[in-house]
Short mmCIF file of C-alpha atoms and ligand atoms in Angstrom, two decimals:
data_model
loop_
_atom_site.label_atom_id
_atom_site.label_comp_id
_atom_site.label_asym_id
_atom_site.label_seq_id
_atom_site.Cartn_x
_atom_site.Cartn_y
_atom_site.Cartn_z
CA MET A 1 -19.18 2.30 10.80
CA ALA A 2 -20.76 5.49 9.55
CA ARG A 3 -19.87 6.24 5.97
CA VAL A 4 -21.04 9.86 5.82
CA LYS A 5 -17.83 11.27 4.40
CA SER A 6 -17.33 8.33 2.02
CA GLU A 7 -20.88 8.90 0.74
CA LYS A 8 -20.12 12.56 0.11
CA LEU A 9 -16.81 11.75 -1.59
CA PHE A 10 -18.57 9.17 -3.73
CA ARG A 11 -21.17 11.70 -4.86
CA GLU A 12 -18.40 14.12 -5.81
CA ALA A 13 -16.41 11.40 -7.55
CA SER A 14 -19.44 10.30 -9.54
CA LYS A 15 -19.67 13.74 -11.15
CA VAL A 16 -16.30 13.34 -12.85
CA LEU A 17 -15.32 9.68 -12.73
CA VAL A 18 -17.37 6.99 -14.42
CA GLY A 19 -19.48 5.45 -11.68
CA GLY A 20 -17.31 7.29 -9.18
CA VAL A 21 -14.51 4.76 -9.55
CA ASN A 22 -11.63 3.75 -11.79
CA SER A 23 -12.37 0.02 -11.80
CA PRO A 24 -15.95 -1.27 -11.60
CA VAL A 25 -15.86 -3.68 -8.66
CA ARG A 26 -14.74 -0.83 -6.39
CA ALA A 27 -18.22 0.69 -6.71
CA PHE A 28 -19.73 -1.82 -4.21
CA LYS A 29 -22.55 -2.68 -6.63
CA ALA A 30 -22.46 -6.29 -5.44
CA VAL A 31 -22.82 -5.42 -1.75
CA GLY A 32 -24.71 -2.11 -1.79
CA GLY A 33 -23.96 1.27 -0.28
CA ALA A 34 -21.25 3.78 -1.07
CA PRO A 35 -17.73 2.41 -1.35
CA VAL A 36 -15.45 3.13 1.55
CA PHE A 37 -12.92 5.83 0.63
CA ILE A 38 -9.44 5.08 1.87
CA ARG A 39 -7.14 7.66 3.39
CA SER A 40 -4.17 5.42 4.11
CA GLY A 41 -3.00 1.92 4.83
CA LYS A 42 -0.37 0.50 7.15
CA GLY A 43 0.36 -3.20 7.59
CA ALA A 44 -2.92 -5.11 7.71
CA ARG A 45 -4.95 -1.96 8.47
CA LEU A 46 -6.75 0.58 6.35
CA THR A 47 -7.75 4.00 7.62
CA THR A 48 -10.89 5.27 5.93
CA GLU A 49 -11.88 8.85 5.17
CA ASP A 50 -14.60 8.36 7.78
CA GLY A 51 -11.90 7.78 10.37
CA GLY A 52 -12.57 4.04 10.65
CA ARG A 53 -9.82 1.43 10.98
CA LEU A 54 -10.32 -1.77 9.07
CA ILE A 55 -8.49 -5.10 9.02
CA ASP A 56 -7.95 -5.50 5.30
CA TYR A 57 -8.51 -8.87 3.60
CA CYS A 58 -8.80 -7.35 0.13
CA LEU A 59 -5.24 -5.99 0.02
CA SER A 60 -5.67 -4.13 -3.25
CA TRP A 61 -7.04 -7.38 -4.75
CA GLY A 62 -3.96 -9.38 -3.96
CA PRO A 63 -0.72 -7.48 -4.56
CA LEU A 64 -0.04 -6.51 -0.96
CA ILE A 65 1.22 -9.81 0.43
CA LEU A 66 3.49 -7.79 2.75
CA GLY A 67 0.67 -5.48 3.85
CA HIS A 68 0.28 -1.75 3.22
CA ALA A 69 3.29 0.57 3.11
CA HIS A 70 5.79 -2.14 3.96
CA PRO A 71 8.83 -0.17 5.20
CA LYS A 72 11.31 -1.76 2.77
CA VAL A 73 9.01 -1.48 -0.25
CA ALA A 74 8.11 2.12 0.59
CA ALA A 75 11.77 3.05 1.11
CA ALA A 76 12.84 1.41 -2.16
CA ALA A 77 10.12 3.24 -4.11
CA ALA A 78 10.91 6.57 -2.44
CA ALA A 79 14.62 6.21 -3.16
CA ALA A 80 13.90 5.28 -6.77
CA VAL A 81 11.60 8.22 -7.41
CA LYS A 82 14.33 10.56 -6.18
CA ARG A 83 16.67 9.13 -8.80
CA GLY A 84 14.11 9.86 -11.51
CA SER A 85 10.66 8.47 -12.16
CA SER A 86 11.00 7.25 -15.72
CA PHE A 87 13.67 7.18 -18.41
CA GLY A 88 12.21 5.25 -21.29
CA ALA A 89 15.64 3.65 -21.48
CA PRO A 90 16.95 0.46 -19.87
CA THR A 91 18.01 0.32 -16.22
CA GLU A 92 20.02 -2.38 -14.48
CA ALA A 93 17.28 -3.02 -11.92
CA GLU A 94 14.98 -4.38 -14.65
CA THR A 95 17.50 -7.15 -15.33
CA ARG A 96 17.78 -7.91 -11.62
CA LEU A 97 14.01 -8.21 -11.31
CA ALA A 98 13.75 -10.36 -14.43
CA ARG A 99 16.55 -12.60 -13.17
CA MET A 100 14.75 -13.03 -9.86
CA ILE A 101 11.49 -13.90 -11.61
CA CYS A 102 13.18 -16.37 -13.97
CA GLY A 103 14.85 -17.94 -10.93
CA ALA A 104 11.50 -18.38 -9.19
CA PHE A 105 9.72 -19.62 -12.33
CA PRO A 106 12.01 -21.99 -14.27
CA SER A 107 9.45 -22.14 -17.10
CA ILE A 108 10.18 -18.44 -17.78
CA GLU A 109 13.30 -18.34 -19.89
CA LEU A 110 12.72 -14.95 -21.45
CA MET A 111 10.27 -12.27 -20.39
CA ARG A 112 8.93 -8.76 -20.91
CA LEU A 113 7.78 -6.31 -18.24
CA THR A 114 4.51 -4.43 -18.76
CA SER A 115 2.28 -2.21 -16.63
CA SER A 116 -0.80 -4.38 -16.02
CA GLY A 117 -2.08 -7.93 -16.05
CA THR A 118 -4.45 -7.06 -18.89
CA GLU A 119 -1.61 -5.81 -21.01
CA SER A 120 0.48 -8.90 -20.31
CA VAL A 121 -2.34 -11.30 -21.17
CA MET A 122 -3.19 -9.41 -24.34
CA SER A 123 0.46 -9.52 -25.42
CA ALA A 124 0.93 -13.18 -24.51
CA LEU A 125 -2.07 -14.13 -26.63
CA ARG A 126 -0.63 -12.20 -29.56
CA VAL A 127 2.65 -14.08 -29.23
CA ALA A 128 0.86 -17.42 -28.88
CA ARG A 129 -1.16 -16.73 -32.03
CA ALA A 130 1.97 -15.75 -33.91
CA PHE A 131 3.86 -18.82 -32.72
CA ALA A 132 1.14 -21.34 -33.47
CA LYS A 133 0.01 -19.48 -36.62
CA ARG A 134 -3.55 -20.03 -35.40
CA ASP A 135 -6.22 -17.60 -34.16
CA MET A 136 -8.37 -19.33 -31.57
CA ILE A 137 -7.98 -19.31 -27.80
CA VAL A 138 -9.53 -21.58 -25.17
CA LYS A 139 -10.44 -20.04 -21.82
CA PHE A 140 -12.54 -21.17 -18.88
CA ALA A 141 -15.73 -19.55 -17.64
CA GLY A 142 -15.23 -17.76 -14.34
CA CYS A 143 -11.53 -17.18 -15.01
CA TYR A 144 -10.68 -13.53 -15.52
CA HIS A 145 -7.69 -12.55 -17.58
CA GLY A 146 -8.13 -8.80 -17.81
CA HIS A 147 -10.29 -6.92 -20.26
CA ALA A 148 -8.73 -7.59 -23.66
CA ASP A 149 -11.47 -7.88 -26.28
CA SER A 150 -11.13 -11.54 -27.13
CA LEU A 151 -11.39 -12.47 -23.44
CA LEU A 152 -14.62 -10.65 -22.59
CA VAL A 153 -16.55 -13.56 -23.89
CA GLN A 154 -19.51 -15.62 -22.72
CA ALA A 155 -19.59 -19.36 -23.06
CA GLY A 156 -21.52 -20.82 -25.94
CA SER A 157 -23.59 -23.89 -25.18
CA GLY A 158 -21.03 -26.64 -24.80
CA ALA A 159 -17.55 -27.18 -26.09
CA ALA A 160 -18.64 -27.20 -29.68
CA THR A 161 -19.86 -23.60 -29.75
CA LEU A 162 -17.91 -20.42 -30.05
CA GLY A 163 -18.10 -17.58 -27.55
CA SER A 164 -20.19 -14.42 -27.83
CA PRO A 165 -19.32 -10.95 -26.48
CA ASP A 166 -19.70 -10.48 -22.71
CA SER A 167 -19.25 -6.72 -22.97
CA ALA A 168 -20.73 -4.15 -25.26
CA GLY A 169 -18.19 -3.01 -27.80
CA VAL A 170 -16.51 -6.36 -28.30
CA PRO A 171 -16.74 -7.34 -31.96
CA LYS A 172 -18.62 -10.58 -32.45
CA ALA A 173 -15.90 -11.78 -34.79
CA TRP A 174 -13.30 -11.41 -32.03
CA ALA A 175 -15.46 -13.19 -29.47
CA GLU A 176 -15.73 -16.01 -31.96
CA THR A 177 -12.00 -16.59 -31.74
CA THR A 178 -12.54 -17.66 -28.12
CA ILE A 179 -13.91 -20.93 -26.82
CA ASN A 180 -15.15 -20.64 -23.25
CA LEU A 181 -15.32 -23.93 -21.34
CA PRO A 182 -16.29 -25.00 -17.81
CA TYR A 183 -13.39 -24.83 -15.34
CA ASN A 184 -12.18 -28.22 -14.12
CA ASP A 185 -13.59 -29.91 -17.22
CA ALA A 186 -10.62 -31.29 -19.15
CA SER A 187 -12.96 -33.49 -21.18
CA ALA A 188 -14.63 -30.37 -22.57
CA ALA A 189 -11.18 -29.16 -23.57
CA ALA A 190 -10.43 -32.47 -25.26
CA GLU A 191 -13.74 -32.22 -27.12
CA ALA A 192 -13.03 -28.64 -28.20
CA PHE A 193 -9.65 -29.72 -29.54
CA LEU A 194 -11.28 -32.54 -31.48
CA LYS A 195 -13.49 -30.01 -33.19
CA TRP A 196 -11.21 -26.96 -33.48
CA GLY A 197 -7.74 -28.38 -32.73
CA GLU A 198 -6.13 -27.15 -35.93
CA ARG A 199 -7.24 -23.59 -35.20
CA ILE A 200 -6.45 -23.30 -31.45
CA ALA A 201 -3.31 -21.34 -30.63
CA ALA A 202 -3.45 -21.56 -26.85
CA VAL A 203 -5.31 -22.53 -23.71
CA ILE A 204 -5.23 -19.87 -21.00
CA VAL A 205 -6.14 -20.79 -17.44
CA GLU A 206 -5.84 -19.56 -13.88
CA PRO A 207 -4.05 -22.56 -12.31
CA VAL A 208 -6.06 -21.83 -9.16
CA ALA A 209 -9.08 -19.76 -10.10
CA ALA A 210 -9.51 -16.62 -8.01
CA ASN A 211 -12.00 -14.62 -10.03
CA MET A 212 -15.16 -16.61 -9.34
CA GLY A 213 -14.05 -16.84 -5.74
CA VAL A 214 -11.30 -19.33 -4.98
CA VAL A 215 -11.74 -22.54 -6.97
CA PRO A 216 -8.80 -24.93 -6.89
CA PRO A 217 -8.14 -27.19 -9.87
CA GLU A 218 -9.31 -30.77 -9.39
CA ALA A 219 -6.70 -33.52 -9.55
CA GLY A 220 -5.66 -34.09 -13.14
CA PHE A 221 -7.28 -30.98 -14.66
CA LEU A 222 -4.10 -28.99 -15.28
CA GLU A 223 -2.14 -32.14 -16.12
CA ARG A 224 -4.65 -33.02 -18.84
CA LEU A 225 -4.57 -29.49 -20.23
CA ARG A 226 -0.80 -29.80 -20.44
CA GLU A 227 -1.10 -33.09 -22.25
CA ILE A 228 -3.88 -32.00 -24.66
CA THR A 229 -2.17 -28.74 -25.66
CA LYS A 230 1.11 -30.54 -26.27
CA ARG A 231 -0.58 -33.16 -28.40
CA HIS A 232 -2.30 -30.55 -30.57
CA GLY A 233 0.60 -28.13 -30.92
CA ALA A 234 -1.10 -25.39 -28.88
CA LEU A 235 0.50 -23.40 -26.07
CA LEU A 236 -0.52 -23.67 -22.43
CA ILE A 237 -0.64 -20.28 -20.70
CA PHE A 238 -0.87 -20.05 -16.93
CA ASP A 239 -2.30 -16.74 -15.78
CA GLU A 240 -0.56 -16.41 -12.41
CA VAL A 241 -1.38 -12.73 -11.92
CA VAL A 242 -2.99 -13.67 -8.60
CA THR A 243 -1.22 -16.94 -7.74
CA GLY A 244 2.32 -15.94 -8.75
CA PHE A 245 4.37 -15.28 -5.58
CA ARG A 246 1.09 -15.74 -3.65
CA LEU A 247 0.88 -19.52 -3.38
CA SER A 248 4.63 -20.07 -3.30
CA TRP A 249 7.91 -18.62 -4.52
CA GLY A 250 7.25 -20.05 -7.97
CA GLY A 251 3.48 -19.79 -7.95
CA ALA A 252 0.92 -22.50 -8.62
CA GLN A 253 3.04 -24.13 -11.33
CA LYS A 254 5.72 -24.99 -8.79
CA LEU A 255 3.21 -26.52 -6.36
CA ARG A 256 1.49 -28.47 -9.12
CA GLY A 257 4.69 -29.47 -10.91
CA ILE A 258 3.48 -28.32 -14.32
CA ARG A 259 5.53 -26.33 -16.80
CA PRO A 260 3.37 -24.03 -18.92
CA ASP A 261 4.68 -22.57 -22.17
CA LEU A 262 3.90 -19.01 -21.12
CA THR A 263 3.15 -17.41 -17.75
CA ILE A 264 1.47 -14.13 -16.89
CA LEU A 265 2.49 -12.34 -13.71
CA GLY A 266 1.31 -9.13 -12.06
CA LYS A 267 0.13 -7.92 -8.65
CA ILE A 268 2.69 -9.13 -6.05
CA MET A 269 5.72 -8.80 -8.36
CA GLY A 270 5.13 -5.03 -8.52
CA GLY A 271 5.01 -4.47 -4.77
CA GLY A 272 1.71 -2.58 -5.17
CA PHE A 273 2.79 -0.57 -8.23
CA PRO A 274 1.63 -0.89 -11.84
CA LEU A 275 3.95 -3.65 -12.98
CA ALA A 276 3.32 -6.99 -14.64
CA ALA A 277 5.08 -9.45 -16.89
CA TYR A 278 4.69 -12.19 -19.42
CA GLY A 279 7.29 -14.74 -20.33
CA GLY A 280 8.08 -18.36 -20.95
CA ARG A 281 9.73 -20.51 -23.58
CA ARG A 282 12.67 -18.80 -25.24
CA ASP A 283 11.62 -19.91 -28.73
CA VAL A 284 8.14 -18.42 -28.20
CA MET A 285 9.22 -15.19 -26.51
CA SER A 286 11.88 -14.64 -29.17
CA LEU A 287 9.03 -13.69 -31.49
CA VAL A 288 8.47 -10.46 -29.51
CA SER A 289 9.76 -7.20 -30.95
CA PRO A 290 12.64 -6.22 -31.30
CA LEU A 291 13.79 -9.86 -31.67
CA GLY A 292 10.77 -10.90 -33.68
CA ARG A 293 7.75 -9.66 -35.53
CA VAL A 294 5.17 -9.56 -32.70
CA TYR A 295 4.83 -5.90 -31.80
CA GLN A 296 4.42 -4.92 -28.15
CA ALA A 297 5.73 -1.84 -26.36
CA GLY A 298 5.11 0.53 -23.42
CA THR A 299 6.30 4.01 -22.43
CA LEU A 300 6.24 3.09 -18.74
CA SER A 301 7.05 -0.63 -19.08
CA GLY A 302 9.63 -1.63 -16.48
CA ASN A 303 9.15 1.70 -14.75
CA PRO A 304 12.06 2.24 -12.32
CA VAL A 305 9.88 3.10 -9.30
CA ALA A 306 7.67 0.07 -9.81
CA VAL A 307 10.69 -2.16 -10.43
CA ALA A 308 12.37 -0.94 -7.23
CA ALA A 309 9.21 -1.70 -5.25
CA GLY A 310 8.86 -5.09 -6.93
CA LEU A 311 12.47 -6.00 -6.15
CA ALA A 312 12.02 -5.04 -2.50
CA ALA A 313 8.81 -7.07 -2.25
CA LEU A 314 10.32 -10.16 -3.87
CA GLU A 315 13.46 -9.81 -1.75
CA ALA A 316 11.22 -10.12 1.35
CA LEU A 317 9.59 -13.29 -0.02
CA LYS A 318 12.53 -15.03 -1.64
CA SER A 319 13.51 -17.18 1.35
CA GLY A 320 10.11 -18.84 0.98
CA LYS A 321 9.69 -18.58 4.74
CA PRO A 322 6.67 -16.24 4.81
CA TYR A 323 4.53 -18.81 2.98
CA ALA A 324 4.34 -21.34 5.82
CA ARG A 325 3.10 -18.71 8.27
CA LEU A 326 0.67 -17.23 5.75
CA ASP A 327 -0.73 -20.69 5.13
CA ARG A 328 -1.16 -21.36 8.84
CA LEU A 329 -2.90 -18.03 9.48
CA ALA A 330 -5.23 -18.61 6.54
CA ALA A 331 -5.97 -22.15 7.72
CA ASP A 332 -6.82 -20.80 11.18
CA LEU A 333 -9.14 -18.18 9.74
CA ALA A 334 -10.81 -20.48 7.21
CA GLY A 335 -11.19 -23.26 9.79
CA GLY A 336 -12.56 -20.77 12.31
CA ILE A 337 -15.15 -19.42 9.87
CA THR A 338 -16.27 -22.96 9.04
CA ARG A 339 -16.62 -23.77 12.76
CA GLU A 340 -18.58 -20.58 13.47
CA ALA A 341 -20.90 -21.32 10.54
CA LYS A 342 -21.63 -24.80 11.89
CA ARG A 343 -22.34 -23.34 15.32
CA ALA A 344 -24.68 -20.71 13.87
CA ASN A 345 -26.19 -23.23 11.47
CA VAL A 346 -25.42 -21.07 8.44
CA PRO A 347 -24.85 -22.99 5.20
CA LEU A 348 -21.51 -21.92 3.81
CA ARG A 349 -18.20 -23.33 2.71
CA VAL A 350 -14.77 -21.78 2.75
CA GLN A 351 -12.59 -22.66 -0.24
CA ARG A 352 -8.93 -21.92 0.22
CA ALA A 353 -5.59 -22.21 -1.50
CA GLY A 354 -2.69 -21.03 0.66
CA SER A 355 -3.32 -17.47 1.79
CA MET A 356 -6.31 -16.85 -0.48
CA PHE A 357 -9.84 -17.98 0.26
CA THR A 358 -13.51 -17.34 -0.39
CA VAL A 359 -16.47 -17.71 1.94
CA PHE A 360 -19.14 -19.12 -0.39
CA PHE A 361 -22.70 -19.00 0.87
CA THR A 362 -23.53 -22.43 -0.49
CA VAL A 363 -22.82 -25.90 0.84
CA SER A 364 -22.12 -27.77 -2.37
CA PRO A 365 -18.53 -27.69 -3.61
CA VAL A 366 -17.76 -24.88 -6.02
CA LYS A 367 -15.77 -26.36 -8.87
CA ASP A 368 -16.68 -24.10 -11.77
CA TYR A 369 -18.63 -20.96 -12.63
CA GLU A 370 -21.98 -22.77 -12.75
CA SER A 371 -21.61 -24.09 -9.21
CA ALA A 372 -20.25 -20.71 -8.02
CA LYS A 373 -23.48 -19.12 -9.19
CA TRP A 374 -25.41 -21.21 -6.65
CA ALA A 375 -23.91 -19.06 -3.90
CA ASP A 376 -26.34 -16.75 -2.11
CA THR A 377 -25.01 -13.34 -3.10
CA ALA A 378 -27.57 -11.48 -0.97
CA LYS A 379 -26.29 -13.33 2.11
CA TYR A 380 -22.73 -12.50 1.18
CA ALA A 381 -23.66 -8.82 0.82
CA LYS A 382 -25.20 -8.83 4.29
CA PHE A 383 -22.21 -10.68 5.76
CA PHE A 384 -19.83 -8.21 4.11
CA ASN A 385 -21.68 -5.16 5.44
CA ILE A 386 -21.93 -6.45 8.99
CA LEU A 387 -18.21 -7.24 8.98
CA LEU A 388 -17.49 -3.78 7.63
CA GLU A 389 -19.40 -2.24 10.54
CA GLU A 390 -17.18 -4.31 12.82
CA GLY A 391 -13.98 -3.06 11.19
CA ILE A 392 -13.30 -6.00 8.89
CA TYR A 393 -12.85 -5.37 5.15
CA PHE A 394 -13.60 -8.44 3.03
CA PRO A 395 -13.72 -8.23 -0.78
CA PRO A 396 -16.93 -6.44 -1.81
CA SER A 397 -18.24 -9.31 -3.94
CA GLN A 398 -19.06 -12.98 -3.39
CA PHE A 399 -16.95 -13.91 -6.42
CA GLU A 400 -13.61 -12.53 -5.30
CA ALA A 401 -10.77 -13.92 -3.25
CA ALA A 402 -9.88 -12.69 0.23
CA PHE A 403 -6.15 -12.46 0.94
CA LEU A 404 -3.85 -12.49 3.94
CA SER A 405 -0.59 -10.63 4.30
CA THR A 406 2.52 -11.15 6.39
CA ALA A 407 1.34 -8.12 8.39
CA HIS A 408 -1.75 -9.95 9.69
CA THR A 409 -1.38 -11.37 13.18
CA GLU A 410 -2.99 -14.11 15.24
CA LYS A 411 -4.77 -11.33 17.12
CA ASP A 412 -6.24 -10.02 13.86
CA ILE A 413 -7.55 -13.50 13.10
CA GLU A 414 -9.13 -13.74 16.56
CA LYS A 415 -10.75 -10.34 16.18
CA THR A 416 -12.00 -11.28 12.72
CA LEU A 417 -13.45 -14.56 13.96
CA SER A 418 -15.26 -12.81 16.74
CA ALA A 419 -16.79 -10.39 14.19
CA VAL A 420 -17.64 -13.33 11.92
CA ARG A 421 -19.43 -15.05 14.83
CA GLY A 422 -21.55 -11.94 15.37
CA ALA A 423 -22.23 -11.54 11.67
CA LEU A 424 -23.32 -15.13 11.18
CA GLU A 425 -25.73 -14.86 14.11
CA ARG A 426 -27.31 -11.79 12.53
CA LEU A 427 -27.71 -13.20 8.99
N1 PMP B 501 -5.42 -12.08 -14.69
C1 PMP B 501 -5.92 -12.37 -13.49
C2 PMP B 501 -5.93 -13.79 -13.02
C3 PMP B 501 -6.44 -11.35 -12.68
O1 PMP B 501 -6.95 -11.64 -11.48
C4 PMP B 501 -6.40 -10.02 -13.15
C5 PMP B 501 -6.94 -8.85 -12.34
N2 PMP B 501 -7.50 -9.12 -11.15
C6 PMP B 501 -5.87 -9.77 -14.41
C7 PMP B 501 -5.37 -10.82 -15.15
C8 PMP B 501 -5.81 -8.39 -14.97
O2 PMP B 501 -4.83 -7.67 -14.32
P1 PMP B 501 -4.88 -6.07 -14.26
O3 PMP B 501 -6.06 -5.72 -13.42
O4 PMP B 501 -3.57 -5.70 -13.68
O5 PMP B 501 -5.02 -5.61 -15.67
#
């Protein structure tokens, strides 16, 4: 697919937008070339500014579980905007959405709507610190929780060392409130609690990691985190920005049967609009302003257009029925890619959880960030670019999840597998 117009648009964008984009991974640095500029999307297809049509497995990085411009979501948003785009005053629809979310996630007794996952995580950590009256946070390397300062942190060497900034501009002192441990290593968490237990407010984790590529939790990992946090009086926070309403109506916590103290949601619950949430135990969330002394606010929080879209999206998922089909389609695609790789003798593994998966160019199991880094990123870049030429849009980085939507069809999977076969032969 020629990208002449996208290249031109990217040059123009780069004159006025940092790096030509409004979020770094969109710049295609990990796969090379100019990013594809999108004109429109419908169902599982994107139309590019170059006139190409792509089967989309990136889906705005996860929110679009119903595909692009789903008729009911689009209609709900359009109707809402006609009634007024923002009031900065409560609307009934916010309660309906919150009730729906609390129904899906029994661990969420009280919640707050925000505009992004980052904002929700940042706020949840503030509440956790206020509740526990402690400052430190445990996170896991390879998990992404947005770009709040205390989360842009590199691992120290081992559980006993504090983190250091992973971004310029993050104060060292803030990074030192974070302990960054290997994913799937509950023993490291236990060790960290032995050393810092009295100072740790919360453990935050993606219950299925999606931000180093898809890495499911090993048996017992989340259970042990639940047990350790409880024992030490720290909160367990599940960041379900990706997995919430993606893996099931009720997210990863429902599938794994674990009740976190706080949950972060985003992406799918906003139907493709800027909407996110944090919530959980009533006693913890009651600390948030105006009930309590933890300040957190937002001009556009619970925005009526976003809430209308979110309600329409969740309405379409609430029966739970779409999940079985999504799972089957994803299994067909993942299984097909694995088969084609064997045939072409290309070392790769597909890691999948429900309708999210990653094609890792490595054969050894990826269980944490260290093992993810073994993946051959140059091979992924080549694979990505060949697929793009064939009209298939995978995430433009080895360390991201690919997603399916209810708009994808068996035919799309077949077409994708045929392109994958060609790509693997050319690697
Ligand atoms: N948490 C997780 C697990 C995420 O994947 C992301 C973004 N991909 C965020 C938080 C941050 O969300 P946002 O980009 O809406 O700020």
